[in-house]
Structure formats: structure tokens, C-alpha cells
Amino acid sequence: TADVAGIEDMVGLLINTLPVRFRIREDEPLLAALARFQDEQAELMDHQHVGLAGIQRAAGLGALFDTTVVVENYPLDLESMRELAGGPRLTGVEGSDATHYTVNLIVLPGE
């Protein structure tokens, strides 16, 4: 991975959106396809610091994709958060977000 000067002092949501081509083979089981995809992505980790704008400039094209897949893989201990929060609690809270992409898939950790 790339060294980022001052990373130890940075606070905030640090994400990177990257275009990825993934072809599912007709005769390939889904789990095998996902394992292959994971392996292919692991090979690209040395380039994960390149931003979307830089990739679009290098490609010389317009929009590179119209679908997003978000994998929220950060640790989240809801019980600990409840204990630390104390005071009044909100329940039944929902949220929504809109993007200009045609398809948005969000993957959350769980069983």
C-alpha cells in the first residue's frame, strides 16, 4: 500500500471509489465468482490510493460506471455503543440516500 504522509493524524471518513469490471461466467457458481473477484481485487491493492478523478483522466473517457457496490466492513459493536451512549434512545430510525448511479448495492457485515 502507498504511504500517506500524516495519515496517523487524519480523522474522518476516508473512502475511495474505484471502477471495477467484474464478469460473472454463466457456468460459474456465485460463491466461486465472488472468491475469484476477491482474489482479483487483492492483486490491485498496491494501487488502491489512486483516486477516481485520476483514473477518469488517465482513461480519457466520461463516466466509467453507473453501478456502485459498497462494502461496509468496519467493526461495529452496537451493544457497546448503547452502553456508552446512555440517556434517551431513538428507535425506529431509518435513513435513505440518493445517488446518480443506476444501481447501488450496500453490503453490511453480519451472519
Coordinates of C-alpha atoms in Angstrom, one line a residue:
T1 CA 0.0 0.0 0.0
A2 CA 1.1 3.6 -0.5
D3 CA 2.5 5.6 2.4
V4 CA 0.3 8.6 3.1
A5 CA 2.1 11.5 4.8
G6 CA 0.3 12.4 8.1
I7 CA -2.1 9.5 8.0
E8 CA -1.7 9.0 11.7
D9 CA -3.2 12.5 12.3
M10 CA -6.1 12.2 9.9
V11 CA -9.7 11.9 11.3
G12 CA -12.7 11.3 9.2
L13 CA -14.4 9.1 6.7
L14 CA -11.6 8.0 4.3
I15 CA -13.0 6.1 1.3
N16 CA -12.1 5.7 -2.3
T17 CA -14.5 4.9 -5.2
L18 CA -12.9 2.9 -8.0
P19 CA -14.3 1.5 -11.2
V20 CA -14.0 -2.3 -11.4
R21 CA -15.1 -4.6 -14.1
F22 CA -16.5 -7.9 -12.9
R23 CA -17.8 -10.5 -15.3
I24 CA -19.9 -13.4 -14.0
R25 CA -19.4 -16.5 -16.0
E26 CA -22.6 -18.4 -16.9
D27 CA -21.3 -21.7 -15.7
E28 CA -19.6 -20.4 -12.5
P29 CA -21.3 -20.8 -9.1
L30 CA -21.9 -17.5 -7.3
L31 CA -19.5 -18.3 -4.4
A32 CA -16.7 -19.2 -6.8
A33 CA -17.3 -16.0 -8.7
L34 CA -17.1 -13.9 -5.6
A35 CA -14.0 -15.7 -4.4
R36 CA -12.4 -15.0 -7.8
F37 CA -13.4 -11.4 -7.6
Q38 CA -11.8 -11.1 -4.1
D39 CA -8.6 -12.6 -5.4
E40 CA -8.6 -10.2 -8.4
Q41 CA -9.1 -7.2 -6.1
A42 CA -6.3 -8.3 -3.7
E43 CA -3.9 -8.1 -6.7
L44 CA -4.8 -4.4 -7.1
M45 CA -4.1 -3.3 -3.5
D46 CA -0.9 -1.6 -4.5
H47 CA -3.0 0.9 -6.5
Q48 CA -5.8 1.5 -4.0
H49 CA -4.7 5.1 -3.3
V50 CA -5.4 6.3 -6.8
G51 CA -8.5 8.5 -6.8
L52 CA -11.5 8.2 -9.2
A53 CA -10.7 11.6 -10.8
G54 CA -7.2 10.5 -11.6
I55 CA -8.5 7.2 -13.1
Q56 CA -11.0 9.1 -15.2
R57 CA -8.4 11.5 -16.5
A58 CA -6.0 8.6 -17.3
A59 CA -8.8 6.7 -19.1
G60 CA -9.8 9.7 -21.2
L61 CA -13.4 8.8 -21.0
G62 CA -16.5 10.2 -19.4
A63 CA -18.3 8.3 -16.6
L64 CA -16.7 4.9 -16.1
F65 CA -19.5 3.2 -14.3
D66 CA -23.2 3.5 -13.4
T67 CA -23.4 1.0 -10.6
T68 CA -21.9 1.0 -7.1
V69 CA -21.3 -1.7 -4.6
V70 CA -20.5 -0.5 -1.0
V71 CA -19.0 -3.0 1.4
E72 CA -19.2 -1.6 4.9
N73 CA -16.6 -3.7 6.6
Y74 CA -15.7 -1.6 9.6
P75 CA -16.1 -3.1 13.1
L76 CA -19.3 -2.1 14.7
D77 CA -20.2 -3.2 18.3
L78 CA -23.8 -2.0 18.7
E79 CA -24.1 -3.2 22.3
S80 CA -21.0 -1.3 23.4
M81 CA -22.3 1.8 21.6
R82 CA -25.6 1.5 23.5
E83 CA -23.8 1.2 26.9
L84 CA -21.6 4.2 26.2
A85 CA -24.5 6.4 24.9
G86 CA -26.7 6.4 28.0
G87 CA -29.6 8.8 28.2
P88 CA -32.6 8.8 25.8
R89 CA -32.6 6.4 22.9
L90 CA -34.1 6.7 19.5
T91 CA -35.8 3.7 18.0
G92 CA -37.3 3.0 14.6
V93 CA -34.9 5.4 12.9
E94 CA -34.5 4.9 9.2
G95 CA -32.3 6.7 6.6
S96 CA -32.1 6.9 2.9
D97 CA -29.5 8.2 0.5
A98 CA -29.7 9.1 -3.2
T99 CA -27.0 8.9 -5.8
H100 CA -26.9 9.5 -9.5
Y101 CA -25.9 5.9 -10.1
T102 CA -28.4 3.5 -11.7
V103 CA -27.8 0.6 -9.2
N104 CA -26.5 0.9 -5.6
L105 CA -25.8 -2.2 -3.6
I106 CA -24.8 -1.9 0.1
V107 CA -23.3 -4.9 1.9
L108 CA -23.3 -4.9 5.7
P109 CA -21.4 -7.2 8.0
G110 CA -23.4 -9.9 9.7
E111 CA -24.1 -13.5 9.9

